[in-house]
XYZ file of C-alpha atoms in Angstrom:
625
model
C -14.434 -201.452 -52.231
C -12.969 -198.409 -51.261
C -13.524 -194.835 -53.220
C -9.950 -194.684 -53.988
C -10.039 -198.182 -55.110
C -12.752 -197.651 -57.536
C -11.303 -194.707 -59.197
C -8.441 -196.411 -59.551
C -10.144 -198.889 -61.771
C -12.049 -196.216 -63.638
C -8.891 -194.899 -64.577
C -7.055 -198.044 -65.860
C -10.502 -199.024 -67.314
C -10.688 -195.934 -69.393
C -6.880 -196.025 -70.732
C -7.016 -199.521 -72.213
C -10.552 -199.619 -73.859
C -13.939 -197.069 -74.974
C -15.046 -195.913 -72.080
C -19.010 -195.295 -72.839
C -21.497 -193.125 -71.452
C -24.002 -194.550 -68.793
C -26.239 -192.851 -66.815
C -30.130 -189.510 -64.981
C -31.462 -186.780 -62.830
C -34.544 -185.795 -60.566
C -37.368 -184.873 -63.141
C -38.089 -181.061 -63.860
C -41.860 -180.436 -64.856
C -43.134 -178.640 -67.491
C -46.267 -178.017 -69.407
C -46.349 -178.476 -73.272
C -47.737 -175.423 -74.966
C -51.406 -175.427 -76.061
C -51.685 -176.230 -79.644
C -52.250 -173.601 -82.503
C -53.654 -173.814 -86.077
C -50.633 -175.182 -87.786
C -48.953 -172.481 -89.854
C -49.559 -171.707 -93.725
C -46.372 -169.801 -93.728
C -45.052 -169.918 -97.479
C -41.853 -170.153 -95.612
C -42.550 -173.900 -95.190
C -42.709 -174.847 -98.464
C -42.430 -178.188 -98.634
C -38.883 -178.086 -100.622
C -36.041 -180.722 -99.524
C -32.970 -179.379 -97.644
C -29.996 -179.759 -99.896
C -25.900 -178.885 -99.360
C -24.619 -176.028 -101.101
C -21.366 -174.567 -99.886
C -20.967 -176.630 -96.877
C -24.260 -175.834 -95.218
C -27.920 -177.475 -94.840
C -29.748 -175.459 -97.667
C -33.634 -175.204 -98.251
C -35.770 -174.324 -101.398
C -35.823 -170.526 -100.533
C -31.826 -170.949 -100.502
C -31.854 -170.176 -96.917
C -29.063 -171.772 -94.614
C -30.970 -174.447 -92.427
C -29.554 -175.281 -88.767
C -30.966 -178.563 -87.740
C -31.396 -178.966 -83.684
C -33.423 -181.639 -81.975
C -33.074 -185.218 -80.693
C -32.410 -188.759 -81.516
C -35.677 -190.796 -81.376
C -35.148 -193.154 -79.291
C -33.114 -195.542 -77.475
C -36.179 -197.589 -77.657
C -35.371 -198.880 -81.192
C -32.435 -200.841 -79.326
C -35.331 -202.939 -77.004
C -37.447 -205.650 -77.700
C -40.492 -204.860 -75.501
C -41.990 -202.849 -78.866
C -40.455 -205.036 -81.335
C -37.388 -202.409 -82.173
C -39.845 -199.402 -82.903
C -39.568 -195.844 -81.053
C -42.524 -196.157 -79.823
C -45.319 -198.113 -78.735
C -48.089 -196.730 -80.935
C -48.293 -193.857 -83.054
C -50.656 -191.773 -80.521
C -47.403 -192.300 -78.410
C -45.493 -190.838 -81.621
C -47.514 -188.109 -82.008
C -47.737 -187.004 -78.369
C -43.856 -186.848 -78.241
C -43.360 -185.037 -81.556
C -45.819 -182.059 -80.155
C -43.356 -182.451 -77.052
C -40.209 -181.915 -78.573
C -41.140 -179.269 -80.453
C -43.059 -177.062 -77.821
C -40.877 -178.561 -74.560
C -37.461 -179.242 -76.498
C -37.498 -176.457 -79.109
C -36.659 -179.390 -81.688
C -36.837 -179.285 -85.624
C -35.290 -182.125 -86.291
C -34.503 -185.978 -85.259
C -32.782 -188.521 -86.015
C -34.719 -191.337 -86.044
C -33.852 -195.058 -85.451
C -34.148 -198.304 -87.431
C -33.372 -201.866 -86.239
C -32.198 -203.984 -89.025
C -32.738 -207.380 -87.197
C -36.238 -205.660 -87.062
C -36.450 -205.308 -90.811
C -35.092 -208.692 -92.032
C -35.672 -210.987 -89.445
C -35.544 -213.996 -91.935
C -32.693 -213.700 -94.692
C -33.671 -212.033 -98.185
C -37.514 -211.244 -96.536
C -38.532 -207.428 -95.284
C -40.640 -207.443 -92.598
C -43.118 -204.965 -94.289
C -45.154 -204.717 -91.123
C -42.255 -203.185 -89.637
C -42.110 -200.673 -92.533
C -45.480 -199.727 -92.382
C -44.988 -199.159 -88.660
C -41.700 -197.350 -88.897
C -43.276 -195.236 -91.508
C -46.723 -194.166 -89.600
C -44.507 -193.311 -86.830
C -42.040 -191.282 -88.618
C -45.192 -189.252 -90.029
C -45.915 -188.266 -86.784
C -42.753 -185.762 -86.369
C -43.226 -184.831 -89.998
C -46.729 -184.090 -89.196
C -45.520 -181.640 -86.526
C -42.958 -179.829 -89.435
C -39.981 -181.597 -87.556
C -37.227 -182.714 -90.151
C -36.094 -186.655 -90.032
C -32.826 -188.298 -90.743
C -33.418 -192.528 -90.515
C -30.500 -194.467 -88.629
C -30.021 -198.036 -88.940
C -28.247 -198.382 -85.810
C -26.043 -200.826 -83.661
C -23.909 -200.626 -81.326
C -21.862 -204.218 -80.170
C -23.068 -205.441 -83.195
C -25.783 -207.191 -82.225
C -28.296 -208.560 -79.365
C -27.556 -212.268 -80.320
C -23.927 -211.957 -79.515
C -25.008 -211.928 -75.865
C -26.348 -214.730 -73.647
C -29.264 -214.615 -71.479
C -27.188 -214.439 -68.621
C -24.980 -211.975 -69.950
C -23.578 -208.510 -68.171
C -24.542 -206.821 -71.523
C -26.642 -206.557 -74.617
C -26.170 -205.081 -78.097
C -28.589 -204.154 -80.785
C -28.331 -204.204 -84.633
C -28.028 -207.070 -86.826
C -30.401 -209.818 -86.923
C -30.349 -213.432 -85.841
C -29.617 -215.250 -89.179
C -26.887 -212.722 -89.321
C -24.975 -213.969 -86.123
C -25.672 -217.601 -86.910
C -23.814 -217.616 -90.228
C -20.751 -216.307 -88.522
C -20.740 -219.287 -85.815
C -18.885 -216.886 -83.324
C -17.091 -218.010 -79.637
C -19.297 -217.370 -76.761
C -18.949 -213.830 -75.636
C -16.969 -212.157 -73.143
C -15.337 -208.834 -71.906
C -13.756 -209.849 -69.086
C -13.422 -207.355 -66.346
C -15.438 -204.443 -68.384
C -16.888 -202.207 -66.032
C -18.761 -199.753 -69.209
C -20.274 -201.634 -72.144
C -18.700 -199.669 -74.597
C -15.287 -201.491 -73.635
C -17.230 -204.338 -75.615
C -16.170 -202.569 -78.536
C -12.959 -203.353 -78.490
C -12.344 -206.570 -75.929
C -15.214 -208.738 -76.609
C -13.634 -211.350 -79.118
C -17.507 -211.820 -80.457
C -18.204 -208.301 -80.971
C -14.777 -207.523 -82.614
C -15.076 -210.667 -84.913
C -18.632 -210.117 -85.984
C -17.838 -206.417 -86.439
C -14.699 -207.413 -88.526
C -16.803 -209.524 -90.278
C -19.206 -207.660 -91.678
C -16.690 -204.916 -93.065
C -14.951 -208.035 -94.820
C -18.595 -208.860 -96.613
C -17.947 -212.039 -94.987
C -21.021 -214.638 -95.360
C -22.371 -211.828 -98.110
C -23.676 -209.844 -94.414
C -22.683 -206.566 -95.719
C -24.341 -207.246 -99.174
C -27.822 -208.542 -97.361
C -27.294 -205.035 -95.214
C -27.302 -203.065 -98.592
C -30.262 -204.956 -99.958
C -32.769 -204.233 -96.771
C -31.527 -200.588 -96.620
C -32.814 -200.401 -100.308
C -35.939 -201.506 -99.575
C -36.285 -199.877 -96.496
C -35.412 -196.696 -98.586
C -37.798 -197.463 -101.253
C -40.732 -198.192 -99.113
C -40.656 -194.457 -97.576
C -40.819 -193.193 -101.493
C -43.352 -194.902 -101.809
C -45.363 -194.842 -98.680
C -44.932 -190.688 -97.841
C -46.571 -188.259 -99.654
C -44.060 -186.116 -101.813
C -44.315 -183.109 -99.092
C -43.856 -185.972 -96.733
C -40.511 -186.848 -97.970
C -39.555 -183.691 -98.525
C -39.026 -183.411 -94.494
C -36.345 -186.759 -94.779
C -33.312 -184.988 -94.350
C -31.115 -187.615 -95.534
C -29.789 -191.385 -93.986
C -27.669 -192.428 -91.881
C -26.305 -195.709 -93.143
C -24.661 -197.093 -89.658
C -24.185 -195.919 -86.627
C -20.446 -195.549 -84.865
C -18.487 -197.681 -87.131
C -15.433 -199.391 -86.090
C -13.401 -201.837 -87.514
C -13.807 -204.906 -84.839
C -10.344 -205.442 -85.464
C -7.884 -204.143 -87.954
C -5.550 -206.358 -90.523
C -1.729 -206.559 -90.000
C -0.271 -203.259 -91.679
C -3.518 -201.971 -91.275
C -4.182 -198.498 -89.870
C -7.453 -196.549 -88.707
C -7.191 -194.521 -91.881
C -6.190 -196.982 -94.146
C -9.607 -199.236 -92.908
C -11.922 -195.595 -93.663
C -10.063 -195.511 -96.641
C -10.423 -199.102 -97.699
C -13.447 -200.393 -96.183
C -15.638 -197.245 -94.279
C -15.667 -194.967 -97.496
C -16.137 -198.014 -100.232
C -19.076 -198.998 -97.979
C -20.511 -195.358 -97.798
C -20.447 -195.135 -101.832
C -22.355 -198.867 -102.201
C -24.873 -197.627 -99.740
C -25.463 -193.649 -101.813
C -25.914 -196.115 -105.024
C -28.519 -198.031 -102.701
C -30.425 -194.162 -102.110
C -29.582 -193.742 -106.078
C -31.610 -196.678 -106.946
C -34.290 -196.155 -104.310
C -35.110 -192.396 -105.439
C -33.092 -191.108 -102.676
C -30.742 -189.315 -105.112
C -31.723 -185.575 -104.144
C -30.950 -186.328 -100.403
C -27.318 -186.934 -98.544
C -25.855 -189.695 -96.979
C -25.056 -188.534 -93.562
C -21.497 -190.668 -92.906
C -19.894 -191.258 -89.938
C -16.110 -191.614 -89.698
C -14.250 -194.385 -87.200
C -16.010 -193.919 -84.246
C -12.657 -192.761 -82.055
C -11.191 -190.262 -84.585
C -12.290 -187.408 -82.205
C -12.430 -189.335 -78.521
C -10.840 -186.619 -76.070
C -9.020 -189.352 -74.347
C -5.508 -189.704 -76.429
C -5.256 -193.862 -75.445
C -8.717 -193.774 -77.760
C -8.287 -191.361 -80.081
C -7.942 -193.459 -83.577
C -6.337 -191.095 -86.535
C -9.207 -190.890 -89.042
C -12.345 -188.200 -90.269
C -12.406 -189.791 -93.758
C -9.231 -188.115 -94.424
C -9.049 -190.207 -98.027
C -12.493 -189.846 -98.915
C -12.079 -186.575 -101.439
C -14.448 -183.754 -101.488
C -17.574 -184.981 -99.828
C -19.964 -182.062 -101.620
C -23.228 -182.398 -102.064
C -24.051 -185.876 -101.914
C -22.511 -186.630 -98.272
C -22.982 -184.733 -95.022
C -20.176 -185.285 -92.503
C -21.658 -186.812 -89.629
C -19.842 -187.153 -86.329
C -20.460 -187.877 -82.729
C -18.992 -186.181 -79.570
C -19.373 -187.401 -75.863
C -16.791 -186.608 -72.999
C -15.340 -189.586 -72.019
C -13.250 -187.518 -69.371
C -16.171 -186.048 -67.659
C -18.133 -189.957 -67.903
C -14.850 -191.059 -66.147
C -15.747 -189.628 -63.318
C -11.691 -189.220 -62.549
C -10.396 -187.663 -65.464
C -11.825 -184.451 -65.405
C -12.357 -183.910 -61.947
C -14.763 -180.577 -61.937
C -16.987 -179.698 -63.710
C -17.080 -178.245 -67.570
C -16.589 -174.198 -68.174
C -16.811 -171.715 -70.554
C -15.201 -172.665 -74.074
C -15.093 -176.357 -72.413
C -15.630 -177.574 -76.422
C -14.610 -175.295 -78.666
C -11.720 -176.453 -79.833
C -13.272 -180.313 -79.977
C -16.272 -179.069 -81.952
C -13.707 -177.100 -84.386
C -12.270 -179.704 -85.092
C -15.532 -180.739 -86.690
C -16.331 -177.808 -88.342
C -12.471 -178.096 -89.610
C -13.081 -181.017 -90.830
C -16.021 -180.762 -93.005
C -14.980 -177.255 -94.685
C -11.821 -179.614 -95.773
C -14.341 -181.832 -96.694
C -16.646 -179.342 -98.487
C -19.636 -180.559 -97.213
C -21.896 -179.653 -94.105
C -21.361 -181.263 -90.765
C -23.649 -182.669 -88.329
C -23.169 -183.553 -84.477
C -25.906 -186.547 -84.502
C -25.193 -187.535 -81.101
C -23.784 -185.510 -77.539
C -24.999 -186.222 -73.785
C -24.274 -186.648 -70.844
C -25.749 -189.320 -68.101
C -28.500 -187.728 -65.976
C -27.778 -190.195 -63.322
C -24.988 -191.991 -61.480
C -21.455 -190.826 -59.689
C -21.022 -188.049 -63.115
C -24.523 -186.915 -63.124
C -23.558 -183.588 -61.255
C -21.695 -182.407 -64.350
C -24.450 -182.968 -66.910
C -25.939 -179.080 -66.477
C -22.219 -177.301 -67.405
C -21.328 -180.455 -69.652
C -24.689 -179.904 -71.718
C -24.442 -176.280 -71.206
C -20.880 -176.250 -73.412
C -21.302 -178.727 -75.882
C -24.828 -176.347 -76.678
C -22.471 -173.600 -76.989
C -19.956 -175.110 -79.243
C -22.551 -175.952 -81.482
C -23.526 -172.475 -81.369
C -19.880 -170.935 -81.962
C -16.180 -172.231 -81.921
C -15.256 -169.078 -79.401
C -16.116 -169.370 -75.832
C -18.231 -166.574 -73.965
C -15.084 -165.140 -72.894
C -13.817 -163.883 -76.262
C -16.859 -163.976 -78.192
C -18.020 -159.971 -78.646
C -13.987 -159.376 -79.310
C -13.654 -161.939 -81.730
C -17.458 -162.642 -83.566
C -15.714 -163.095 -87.126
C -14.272 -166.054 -85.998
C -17.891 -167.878 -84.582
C -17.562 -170.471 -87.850
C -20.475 -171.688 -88.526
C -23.165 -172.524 -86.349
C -23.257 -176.655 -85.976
C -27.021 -178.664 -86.562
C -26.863 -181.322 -83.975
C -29.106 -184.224 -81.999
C -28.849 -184.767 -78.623
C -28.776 -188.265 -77.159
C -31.745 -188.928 -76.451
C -35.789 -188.619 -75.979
C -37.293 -191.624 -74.628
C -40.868 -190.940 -73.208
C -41.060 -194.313 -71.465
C -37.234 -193.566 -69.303
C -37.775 -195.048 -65.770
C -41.086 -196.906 -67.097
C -39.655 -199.718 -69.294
C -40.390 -203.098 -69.024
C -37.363 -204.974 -70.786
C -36.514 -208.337 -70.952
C -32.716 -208.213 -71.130
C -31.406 -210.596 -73.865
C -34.452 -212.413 -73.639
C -34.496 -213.419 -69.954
C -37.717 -213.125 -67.769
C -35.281 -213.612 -64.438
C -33.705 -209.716 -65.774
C -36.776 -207.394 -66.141
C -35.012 -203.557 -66.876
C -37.206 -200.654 -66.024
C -35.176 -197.961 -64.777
C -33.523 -195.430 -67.178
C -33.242 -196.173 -70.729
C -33.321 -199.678 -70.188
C -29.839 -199.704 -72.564
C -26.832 -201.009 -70.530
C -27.591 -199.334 -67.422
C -27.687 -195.843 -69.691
C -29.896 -192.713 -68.180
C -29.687 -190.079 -70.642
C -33.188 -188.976 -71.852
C -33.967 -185.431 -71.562
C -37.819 -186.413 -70.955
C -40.245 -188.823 -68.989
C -44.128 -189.721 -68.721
C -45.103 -188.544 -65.440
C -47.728 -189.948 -64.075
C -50.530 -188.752 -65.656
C -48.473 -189.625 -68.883
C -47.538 -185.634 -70.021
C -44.122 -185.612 -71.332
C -42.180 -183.597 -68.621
C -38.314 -182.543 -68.980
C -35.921 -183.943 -66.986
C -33.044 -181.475 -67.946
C -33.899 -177.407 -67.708
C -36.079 -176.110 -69.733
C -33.674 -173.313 -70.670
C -30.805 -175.109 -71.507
C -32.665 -177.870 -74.209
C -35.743 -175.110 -75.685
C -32.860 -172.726 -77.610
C -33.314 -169.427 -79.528
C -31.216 -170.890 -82.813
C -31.109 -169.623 -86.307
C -33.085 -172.138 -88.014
C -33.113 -170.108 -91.398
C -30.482 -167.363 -92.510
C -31.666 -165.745 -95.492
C -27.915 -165.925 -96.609
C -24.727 -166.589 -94.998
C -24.191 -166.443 -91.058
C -21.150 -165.059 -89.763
C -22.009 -164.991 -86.739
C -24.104 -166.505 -83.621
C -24.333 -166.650 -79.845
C -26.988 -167.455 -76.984
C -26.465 -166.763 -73.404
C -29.000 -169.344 -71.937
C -28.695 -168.660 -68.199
C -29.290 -172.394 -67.780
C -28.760 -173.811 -64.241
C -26.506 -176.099 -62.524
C -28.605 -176.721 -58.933
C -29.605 -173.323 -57.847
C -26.420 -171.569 -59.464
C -27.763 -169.489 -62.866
C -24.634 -169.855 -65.408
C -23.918 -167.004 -67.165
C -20.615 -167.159 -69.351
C -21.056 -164.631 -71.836
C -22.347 -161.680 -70.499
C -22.722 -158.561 -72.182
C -19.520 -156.294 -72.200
C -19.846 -153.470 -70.119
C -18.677 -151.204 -73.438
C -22.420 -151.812 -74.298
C -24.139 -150.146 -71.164
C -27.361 -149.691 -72.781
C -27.314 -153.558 -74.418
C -26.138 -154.633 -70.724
C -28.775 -152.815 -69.686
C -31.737 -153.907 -71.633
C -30.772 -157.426 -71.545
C -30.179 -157.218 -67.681
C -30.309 -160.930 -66.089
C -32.496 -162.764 -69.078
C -31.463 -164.841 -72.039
C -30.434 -163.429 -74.872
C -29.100 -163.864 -78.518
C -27.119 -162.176 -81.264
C -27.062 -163.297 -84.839
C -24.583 -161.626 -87.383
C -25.379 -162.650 -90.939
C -25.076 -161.439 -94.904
C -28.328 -161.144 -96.781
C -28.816 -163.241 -99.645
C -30.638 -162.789 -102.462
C -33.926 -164.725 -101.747
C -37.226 -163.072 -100.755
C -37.593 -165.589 -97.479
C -37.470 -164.037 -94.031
C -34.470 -165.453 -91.348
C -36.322 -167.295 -88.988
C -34.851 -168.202 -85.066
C -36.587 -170.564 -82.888
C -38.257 -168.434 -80.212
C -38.291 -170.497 -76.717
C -41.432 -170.482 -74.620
C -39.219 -168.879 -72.171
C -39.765 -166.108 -75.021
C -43.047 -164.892 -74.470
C -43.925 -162.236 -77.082
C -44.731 -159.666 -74.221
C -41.305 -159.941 -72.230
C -39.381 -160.287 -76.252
C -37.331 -157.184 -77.303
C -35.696 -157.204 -80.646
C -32.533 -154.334 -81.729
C -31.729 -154.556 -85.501
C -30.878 -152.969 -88.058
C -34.227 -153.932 -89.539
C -36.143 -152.108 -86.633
C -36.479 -152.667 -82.949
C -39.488 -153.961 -81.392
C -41.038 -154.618 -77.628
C -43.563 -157.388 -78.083
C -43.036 -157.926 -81.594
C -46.425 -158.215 -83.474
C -47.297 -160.763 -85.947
C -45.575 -161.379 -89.023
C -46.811 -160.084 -92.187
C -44.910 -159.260 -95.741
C -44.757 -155.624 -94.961
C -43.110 -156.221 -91.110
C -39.184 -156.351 -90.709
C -39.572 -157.834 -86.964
C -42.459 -160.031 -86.568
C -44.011 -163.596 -85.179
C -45.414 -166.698 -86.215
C -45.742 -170.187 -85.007
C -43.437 -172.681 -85.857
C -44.972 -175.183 -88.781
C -46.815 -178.420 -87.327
C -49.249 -176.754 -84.673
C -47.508 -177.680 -81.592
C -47.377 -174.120 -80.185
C -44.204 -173.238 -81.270
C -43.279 -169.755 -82.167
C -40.490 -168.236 -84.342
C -39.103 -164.680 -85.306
C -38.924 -163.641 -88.790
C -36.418 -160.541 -89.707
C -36.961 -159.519 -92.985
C -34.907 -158.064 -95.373
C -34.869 -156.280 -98.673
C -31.401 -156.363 -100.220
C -28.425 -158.774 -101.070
C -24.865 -158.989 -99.639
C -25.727 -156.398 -96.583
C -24.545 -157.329 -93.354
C -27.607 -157.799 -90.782
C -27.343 -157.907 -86.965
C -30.160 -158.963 -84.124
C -30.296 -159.006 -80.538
C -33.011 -160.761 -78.853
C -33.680 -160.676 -75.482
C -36.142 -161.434 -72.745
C -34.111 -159.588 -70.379
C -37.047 -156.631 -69.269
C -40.872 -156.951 -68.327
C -41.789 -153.388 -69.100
C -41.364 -151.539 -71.841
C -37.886 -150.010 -72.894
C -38.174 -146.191 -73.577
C -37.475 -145.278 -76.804
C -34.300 -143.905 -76.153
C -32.669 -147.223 -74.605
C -33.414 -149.065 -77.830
C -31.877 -146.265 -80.180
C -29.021 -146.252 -77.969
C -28.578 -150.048 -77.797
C -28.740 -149.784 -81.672
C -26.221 -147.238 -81.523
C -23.968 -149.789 -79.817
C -24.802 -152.635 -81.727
C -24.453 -150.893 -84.960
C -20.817 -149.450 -84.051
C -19.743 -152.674 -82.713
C -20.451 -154.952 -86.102
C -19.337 -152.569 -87.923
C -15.898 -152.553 -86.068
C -15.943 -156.353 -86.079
C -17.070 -157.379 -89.298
């Protein structure tokens, strides 16, 4: 078939049905940090993150950012009966990973449901206990988890052993009581087109909204359970890292009624679902904790022949209780036609605004719980500035470009899990659907998908597969009060090209000049009134010897180590991984606050240079703010 050809289908494929991402680059190596004596920082106190005025709050009434991955792709397999991973050692070794390699503090961590009632009205407990020893692991390592039952086409049995696809979700019992036509998506080039064309996938799917055969009812039962047995099987200061659940993942209505609209199905049959399932974490001593929801799975698709009106528009204030949950992927860019180069400066701002729009109408906090890009395939090229963006839309709704003239108007900055880390990418052994004539080992094993940031080399180290300085992020994981502001200039790479899109202006010579070529970030934010240092995520590209800090707190080269009496200090990160954080301290409430950090300079700054870049930095918040 000829190039043009091809494109030609990708095209038509993309305008009538979901257009998924599939996908995976050469390996980078790295080292994981050597572990340290796990922190006794009072900071960590073991208190549950709650919502207050649309953000992720913590018991020192801090605002909490949430960055990390979703763990893994691996649920959707069989070869370790729907787990993560294949042993808790395994667990344990890729918890350290993310948080010393991938800068993580969170994940979002997946469930299989066919996994936990394989036989009607009976929890697998075995499968509990398992999900819950590995979930301990990244708890262990003071990373915060948010469970997800997830699916996606439904479910695995839909599909035949011969079949071009697979799906993952609900169990057996749970296809056999809806008796459904043998599957099919006729010319479907992407398996997310199942979504919508596969008669099987869209009847099941409709199914279960309607409650038909009691499925959605059985659903609400096992997520009880599930929910109850990690009460009881966590230690209290376990559970106090759960975040919150996810009740299902991308929701869609299979097909919708006559009359019926996307909204009208959120508001009818999405948000009715959401409230039985918060009664379900009610009953199961969940109550303290939000639902994470997720709207109609196309309500924010940047391809308008998608794009589904929707974003729980009817659902009231969401508040407390609920977290609005969201996923973003560019479907142009997975096209391979429809956006031709590559992504830019600002390339998401306006898509990941619309998020942050969305929950502030909502009142609640929002959450980006999945955005990639494949690492392999005819699109892989565009994963470093794809990545690159969506990373900086989470950060702030301006692009580089208008950033330092326009700070005020950063929003706030977005938590968010990227899709995915799977230790055993490229070493799976996966019987597809069942059949031993279809062995999958390459990639994630998913539907021809390549999109975990790490590997097992050969020695079996976790390694990154993505840069190093584009996935291990200086973020603000605490604000000791509100943040107005945020940026990070990463200088991640695309091939041997460094991008840089926000530079420093050249009306700060002497913050130009200190930060020179290296990373850097700014944070803008208004003290609160708790005693609790701001913490950011320092990367390991942050070495405390090549680390300046300019604040209005102090300045620092090499910062030393925290203590209650220092402004600018360090500390590791909770969980012993190696880790390391900055803590800025302050002493008063309702004072705006600025930091730069940078490792930008190997030898010490003079004196003077730092004053003066305080100078700057001091004039310009105070002209912006």
């Amino acid at each position: 078939m000829s190039k043009i050809r091809a494109r030609l289908i990708v095209v038509l494929v993309v305008l009538c049905g979901f257009l998924t991402v599939a996908g995976a680059q050469p390996a980078t190596a790295a080292t994981p940090a050597t572990p340290s004596t796990p922190s006794d920082s009072l900071w960590f106190d073991g208190t549950p993150l709650t919502v207050q005025n649309g953000r992720f709050t913590d018991g020192q009434g801090r605002e909490v950012v949430l960055r990390g991955y979703n763990v893994s792709g691996e649920t959707k397999l069989e070869e370790n009966g729907g787990l993560p991973f294949a042993s808790v050692a395994d667990a344990q070794k890729s918890a350290t990973a993310l948080r010393a390699l991938g800068g993580g503090n969170a994940v979002r961590f997946l469930l299989s449901w066919a996994h936990a009632e394989p036989v009607r009205g009976q929890v697998d407990t075995a499968y509990l206990a398992a999900v819950t020893g590995q979930m301990r692991a990244f708890l262990d390592a003071g990373i915060r988890v948010y469970p997800d039952f997830h699916q996606d086409l439904y479910s695995r049995y839909l599909f035949n052993s011969g079949s071009w696809y697979t799906g993952d979700g609900a169990p057996e019992w749970a296809v056999d009581a809806g008796s459904y036509s043998a599957e099919s998506c006729g010319i479907c080039l992407f398996w997310g087109q199942n979504i919508t064309q596969n008669s099987a996938v869209t009847k099941a799917s409709y199914d279960f909204w309607h409650n038909d055969y009691g499925l959605q009812d059985a659903f609400l039962t096992t997520a009880r359970s599930t929910m109850a047995y990690l009460v009881q099987h966590l230690s209290d200061a376990e559970f106090a890292g759960v975040v919150g659940f996810d009740p299902y993942n991308e929701p869609y209505a299979g097909t919708y009624e006559s009359g019926q609209s996307s909204r009208t199905w959120e508001r009818d049959l999405l948000w009715p679902f959401y409230q039985k399932f918060r009664a379900r974490m009610d009953a199961a001593g969940w109550q303290a904790k939000p639902a994470l929801v997720e709207p109609n799975l196309f309500w924010n698709s940047n391809i308008g022949s998608q794009k589904q009106e929707g974003g729980l528009l009817d659902a009231g204030t969401l508040g407390s209780r609920y977290v609005f949950n969201t996923h973003f992927y560019d479907q142009k860019a997975i096209s391979g036609i429809l956006m031709w180069g590559k992504a830019g400066d600002g390339q998401y701002a306006t898509d990941f605004g619309t998020v942050r729009d969305r929950a502030s109408a909502a009142q609640s906090a929002a959450l980006v719980s999945e955005f990639g890009h494949p690492l392999s395939g005819t699109v892989s090229d565009k994963a470093p500035t794809v990545l690159k963006a969506m990373y900086q839309a989470l950060d702030s709704r301006q692009p580089g470009a208008s950033w330092w003239s326009n700070p005020a108007s950063s929003g706030p900055v977005l938590s968010g899990t990227q899709w995915q880390w799977d230790i055993y990418n490229g070493r799976h052994h996966e019987l597809m659907n069942g059949n031993a004539g279809k062995v999958l080992t390459s990639g994630d094993a998913w539907n021809d998908e390549d999109l975990s940031a790490v590997r097992l080399d050969d020695s079996r180290t976790v390694t990154l597969r993505q840069d190093a300085r584009l996935l291990d992020r200086l973020y603000p994981a605490a604000t000791a009060g509100t943040t107005l502001a945020f940026t990070y200039e990463d200088r991640s790479r695309d091939g041997s090209t460094t991008l840089t899109w926000n530079p420093v202006p050249s009306s700060l010579p002497n913050v130009s000049r200190l930060v020179g070529s290296g990373q850097y970030g700014l944070l803008v934010w208004r003290s609160g009134s708790g005693t609790a240092p701001t913490e950011l995520h320092l990367p390991a590209s942050f070495p405390t010897s090549a680390t300046t800090v300019v604040s209005d707190l102090g300045t620092a080269y090499a910062p030393p180590s925290y203590t209650a009496s220092t402004p600018v200090g360090t500390a590791p990160e909770p969980g012993g991984t190696g880790s390391r954080r900055l803590l800025l301290t302050d002493t008063d409430s309702g004072v705006q606050h600025y930091a730069l950090v940078t490792n930008g300079t190997t030898s010490t700054p003079s004196a003077d240079l730092l004053s003066a870049a305080r100078s700057e930095l001091a004039a310009w918040a105070a002209a912006h703010f």
